[in-house]
Tab-separated table of C-alpha atoms and ligand atoms in Angstrom:
chain	number	residue	atom	x	y	z
A	4	MET	CA	25.452	-31.518	-29.398
A	5	VAL	CA	27.738	-30.688	-32.309
A	6	LYS	CA	28.286	-26.986	-32.700
A	7	LEU	CA	29.479	-25.985	-36.126
A	8	THR	CA	31.573	-22.880	-36.144
A	9	GLY	CA	33.623	-21.524	-39.026
A	10	ASN	CA	35.153	-24.309	-41.076
A	11	GLU	CA	34.164	-27.171	-38.803
A	12	LYS	CA	32.433	-30.097	-40.409
A	13	VAL	CA	30.274	-32.936	-39.185
A	14	ASN	CA	32.052	-36.304	-39.309
A	15	ILE	CA	29.998	-38.940	-41.048
A	16	ALA	CA	30.433	-42.709	-41.205
A	17	VAL	CA	28.698	-44.388	-44.141
A	18	PHE	CA	27.726	-48.055	-43.752
A	19	ILE	CA	27.490	-50.124	-46.939
A	20	SER	CA	27.225	-53.719	-48.103
A	21	GLY	CA	27.321	-53.442	-51.885
A	22	THR	CA	27.653	-51.078	-54.851
A	23	GLY	CA	27.879	-47.859	-52.902
A	24	SER	CA	26.312	-45.466	-55.403
A	25	ASN	CA	24.806	-43.492	-52.511
A	26	LEU	CA	28.194	-43.487	-50.807
A	27	LYS	CA	29.838	-42.152	-53.964
A	28	ASN	CA	27.208	-39.455	-54.238
A	29	LEU	CA	27.665	-38.417	-50.592
A	30	ILE	CA	31.439	-38.258	-51.076
A	31	SER	CA	30.938	-35.954	-54.088
A	32	HIS	CA	28.696	-33.687	-52.027
A	33	SER	CA	31.127	-33.676	-49.132
A	34	LEU	CA	33.869	-32.450	-51.437
A	35	LYS	CA	31.918	-29.343	-52.433
A	36	LYS	CA	33.357	-26.165	-51.018
A	37	LYS	CA	30.371	-25.263	-48.876
A	38	SER	CA	29.722	-28.766	-47.589
A	39	LYS	CA	29.050	-28.980	-43.853
A	40	PHE	CA	30.089	-32.623	-43.615
A	41	ARG	CA	32.944	-34.918	-44.414
A	42	ILE	CA	32.901	-38.674	-44.925
A	43	SER	CA	35.427	-39.797	-42.336
A	44	LEU	CA	34.792	-43.515	-42.279
A	45	ILE	CA	33.311	-46.255	-44.450
A	46	ILE	CA	32.100	-49.419	-42.759
A	47	SER	CA	31.136	-52.575	-44.613
A	48	ASN	CA	30.095	-56.011	-43.410
A	49	ASN	CA	31.029	-57.357	-46.841
A	50	PRO	CA	34.717	-57.488	-47.769
A	51	LYS	CA	33.729	-57.691	-51.437
A	52	ALA	CA	31.456	-54.627	-51.440
A	53	LYS	CA	32.228	-52.646	-54.599
A	54	GLY	CA	31.680	-49.444	-52.656
A	55	LEU	CA	34.855	-50.095	-50.653
A	56	ASN	CA	36.840	-49.033	-53.727
A	57	PHE	CA	35.716	-45.467	-53.059
A	58	ALA	CA	37.626	-45.592	-49.790
A	59	ASN	CA	40.863	-46.179	-51.701
A	60	LYS	CA	40.010	-43.703	-54.426
A	61	TYR	CA	39.168	-40.852	-52.047
A	62	LYS	CA	41.573	-41.860	-49.267
A	63	ILE	CA	38.844	-42.411	-46.709
A	64	LYS	CA	39.340	-44.769	-43.764
A	65	LYS	CA	37.517	-48.067	-44.152
A	66	THR	CA	36.731	-51.007	-41.898
A	67	VAL	CA	35.309	-54.372	-42.835
A	68	ILE	CA	33.299	-55.786	-39.959
A	69	ASN	CA	33.202	-59.523	-39.438
A	70	TYR	CA	29.643	-60.354	-38.432
A	71	LYS	CA	30.266	-64.005	-37.465
A	72	LYS	CA	29.931	-62.924	-33.849
A	73	PHE	CA	27.287	-60.208	-33.654
A	74	ASP	CA	28.337	-58.782	-30.286
A	75	ASN	CA	31.969	-58.481	-31.330
A	76	ALA	CA	30.921	-56.888	-34.609
A	77	GLU	CA	28.975	-54.183	-32.817
A	78	LYS	CA	31.724	-53.638	-30.250
A	79	THR	CA	34.159	-53.011	-33.099
A	80	ILE	CA	31.694	-50.651	-34.773
A	81	LEU	CA	31.262	-48.604	-31.583
A	82	LYS	CA	35.007	-48.443	-31.068
A	83	LYS	CA	35.574	-47.215	-34.615
A	84	LEU	CA	32.814	-44.620	-34.363
A	85	LYS	CA	34.311	-43.239	-31.153
A	86	LYS	CA	37.894	-43.338	-32.399
A	87	ASN	CA	36.957	-41.367	-35.521
A	88	ASN	CA	34.763	-38.856	-33.657
A	89	ILE	CA	31.762	-39.775	-35.756
A	90	ASP	CA	28.803	-37.410	-35.302
A	91	LEU	CA	26.374	-39.054	-37.710
A	92	VAL	CA	25.957	-42.555	-39.181
A	93	CYS	CA	24.435	-42.840	-42.648
A	94	LEU	CA	23.274	-46.291	-43.661
A	95	ALA	CA	23.360	-46.694	-47.423
A	96	GLY	CA	22.495	-50.200	-48.522
A	97	PHE	CA	23.805	-51.733	-45.284
A	98	MET	CA	22.297	-55.214	-45.090
A	99	LYS	CA	22.735	-55.835	-41.362
A	100	ILE	CA	20.325	-54.824	-38.639
A	101	LEU	CA	21.800	-52.779	-35.799
A	102	SER	CA	20.924	-53.771	-32.233
A	103	ALA	CA	18.650	-51.660	-30.049
A	104	ASN	CA	21.644	-51.184	-27.778
A	105	LEU	CA	23.828	-49.657	-30.488
A	106	ILE	CA	20.959	-47.499	-31.753
A	107	LYS	CA	20.373	-46.231	-28.211
A	108	LYS	CA	24.030	-45.315	-27.842
A	109	PHE	CA	23.809	-43.297	-31.049
A	110	ASN	CA	20.267	-42.103	-30.484
A	111	GLY	CA	19.064	-39.672	-33.163
A	112	LYS	CA	22.358	-39.922	-34.989
A	113	ILE	CA	21.715	-42.823	-37.340
A	114	ILE	CA	19.789	-42.348	-40.565
A	115	ASN	CA	18.963	-44.702	-43.422
A	116	ILE	CA	17.836	-44.522	-47.030
A	117	HIS	CA	15.105	-46.916	-48.070
A	118	PRO	CA	13.745	-47.523	-51.583
A	119	SER	CA	10.022	-47.165	-50.882
A	120	LEU	CA	7.439	-44.686	-49.748
A	121	LEU	CA	7.568	-45.643	-46.087
A	122	PRO	CA	5.605	-46.738	-44.110
A	123	LYS	CA	4.730	-48.839	-47.151
A	124	TYR	CA	7.052	-51.683	-48.130
A	125	LYS	CA	9.505	-51.978	-45.287
A	126	GLY	CA	12.232	-54.578	-45.773
A	127	LEU	CA	13.448	-56.098	-49.033
A	128	ASN	CA	12.202	-56.272	-52.644
A	129	THR	CA	10.252	-53.064	-52.318
A	130	HIS	CA	9.801	-52.352	-56.046
A	131	GLU	CA	8.716	-55.915	-56.818
A	132	ARG	CA	6.026	-55.706	-54.138
A	133	ALA	CA	4.879	-52.247	-55.221
A	134	MET	CA	4.487	-53.401	-58.828
A	135	LYS	CA	2.683	-56.572	-57.816
A	136	ASN	CA	0.174	-54.421	-55.955
A	137	ASN	CA	-0.310	-52.193	-59.016
A	138	GLU	CA	0.835	-49.143	-57.100
A	139	LYS	CA	0.738	-45.887	-59.037
A	140	PHE	CA	3.744	-44.543	-57.176
A	141	CYS	CA	7.019	-45.794	-55.818
A	142	GLY	CA	9.744	-43.732	-54.178
A	143	CYS	CA	12.437	-43.415	-51.577
A	144	THR	CA	12.679	-42.236	-48.000
A	145	VAL	CA	15.431	-41.049	-45.684
A	146	HIS	CA	14.488	-41.730	-42.078
A	147	TYR	CA	15.942	-41.892	-38.595
A	148	VAL	CA	16.809	-45.393	-37.469
A	149	ASN	CA	15.011	-46.761	-34.422
A	150	SER	CA	14.834	-50.301	-33.095
A	151	LYS	CA	12.008	-51.288	-35.487
A	152	LEU	CA	12.940	-52.043	-39.094
A	153	ASP	CA	12.459	-49.060	-41.454
A	154	SER	CA	10.120	-47.407	-38.948
A	155	GLY	CA	11.903	-44.317	-37.619
A	156	LYS	CA	10.766	-40.748	-38.155
A	157	ILE	CA	10.780	-39.697	-41.808
A	158	ILE	CA	13.187	-36.909	-42.782
A	159	ILE	CA	12.573	-36.635	-46.534
A	160	GLN	CA	10.572	-38.650	-49.007
A	161	LYS	CA	10.349	-38.523	-52.792
A	162	LYS	CA	7.399	-39.886	-54.737
A	163	ILE	CA	7.894	-41.253	-58.264
A	164	ARG	CA	5.167	-42.216	-60.750
A	165	ILE	CA	5.084	-45.823	-61.968
A	166	PHE	CA	4.111	-45.920	-65.642
A	167	LYS	CA	2.510	-48.838	-67.468
A	168	ASN	CA	5.654	-49.602	-69.457
A	169	ASP	CA	7.952	-49.500	-66.399
A	170	ASN	CA	9.755	-52.626	-65.267
A	171	ILE	CA	11.785	-53.356	-62.139
A	172	GLU	CA	15.055	-52.238	-63.710
A	173	LYS	CA	13.600	-48.927	-64.905
A	174	ILE	CA	12.047	-48.256	-61.526
A	175	LYS	CA	15.248	-49.126	-59.666
A	176	LYS	CA	17.144	-46.649	-61.832
A	177	LYS	CA	14.574	-43.879	-61.394
A	178	VAL	CA	14.414	-44.381	-57.657
A	179	LEU	CA	18.192	-44.516	-57.212
A	180	LYS	CA	18.504	-41.234	-59.097
A	181	GLN	CA	16.104	-39.651	-56.619
A	182	GLU	CA	17.896	-41.274	-53.680
A	183	HIS	CA	20.984	-39.380	-54.769
A	184	GLN	CA	18.966	-36.150	-54.676
A	185	ILE	CA	17.387	-36.588	-51.276
A	186	TYR	CA	20.159	-38.149	-49.161
A	187	PRO	CA	22.428	-35.067	-49.110
A	188	LYS	CA	19.375	-32.862	-48.485
A	189	ALA	CA	18.347	-35.049	-45.559
A	190	ILE	CA	21.847	-34.793	-44.103
A	191	SER	CA	21.707	-30.998	-44.300
A	192	LYS	CA	18.411	-31.083	-42.410
A	193	VAL	CA	19.654	-33.488	-39.784
A	194	ILE	CA	22.998	-31.927	-38.947
A	195	ILE	CA	21.351	-28.737	-37.735
A	196	ASN	CA	19.864	-30.753	-34.864
A	197	LEU	CA	22.825	-32.936	-33.938
B	229	GRF	C1	19.527	-48.326	-52.288
B	229	GRF	O1	18.442	-48.597	-53.113
B	229	GRF	C2	19.044	-48.001	-50.891
B	229	GRF	O2	17.814	-47.354	-50.874
B	229	GRF	C3	18.931	-49.358	-50.266
B	229	GRF	O3	20.018	-50.091	-50.792
B	229	GRF	C4	20.393	-49.560	-52.062
B	229	GRF	C5	21.849	-49.217	-51.982
B	229	GRF	O4	22.355	-48.848	-53.230
B	229	GRF	N1	18.915	-49.265	-48.837
B	229	GRF	P1	23.842	-48.328	-53.371
B	229	GRF	O5	24.759	-49.403	-52.782
B	229	GRF	O6	23.957	-47.041	-52.636
B	229	GRF	O7	24.067	-48.181	-54.840
C-alpha cells in the first residue's frame, strides 16, 4: 500500500522497446506541478530504442536488459525495481512478455497500453486486422497486466471512428494521439488503489 501524503509521489518505471512517444508524454505529465507520480526508471530490452534518449534528456535512470537469458533478464528487472522503490510499472510499447512469476510479484502494479479496443485484437498488427475486418471503430486501451496476453482488467478505453478514407498510417496517428490522452488518466486512477 502506497500512502501519498503531502509532496510524496508514486515512483514509476516505464518499460519500452522503441520510439517512446508514450514515455515522453508520461514524462511531460510527471513534470507538471500537481503530478502525483515521477518517472524514476526507464527499462528497455532494446539498446537501440529511440525512447532511451529521453532518459539522457530528462536525467532519468535507465537500464537496458539483455534478454538472451530470460531468467537472468527478469532477475535484473526485479532487482532494479526494488532498488529504485518502484510502486508502479507502466509498459509502453515493451515487446517482451513478462513471466507469470514476475507479474505475481508485482500483482496489480503493472499496467499496459494496447492499440485496440480490447478484448478485440490482442497481440500485434491490431490496426491492420481491424481494417481487414471492416471495423467501424478502432481505439486504445490501458489495462492491468495479468499472465494472459492483453487480457487484464480494463482501466480506460478510447474508441475512435475509422473513416472510409483512413489508412493504417492515419489510424496509427489518431490512435497514438488518444493513447497520450488516456495513459496519464489511467495512472491517476490506478495510483489511488496502490
Ligand atoms: C503504442 O501504440 C502502444 O499502444 C503499443 O506500442 C506502441 C508504442 O509506441 N503497445 P511508443 O513507443 O510509445 O511511441
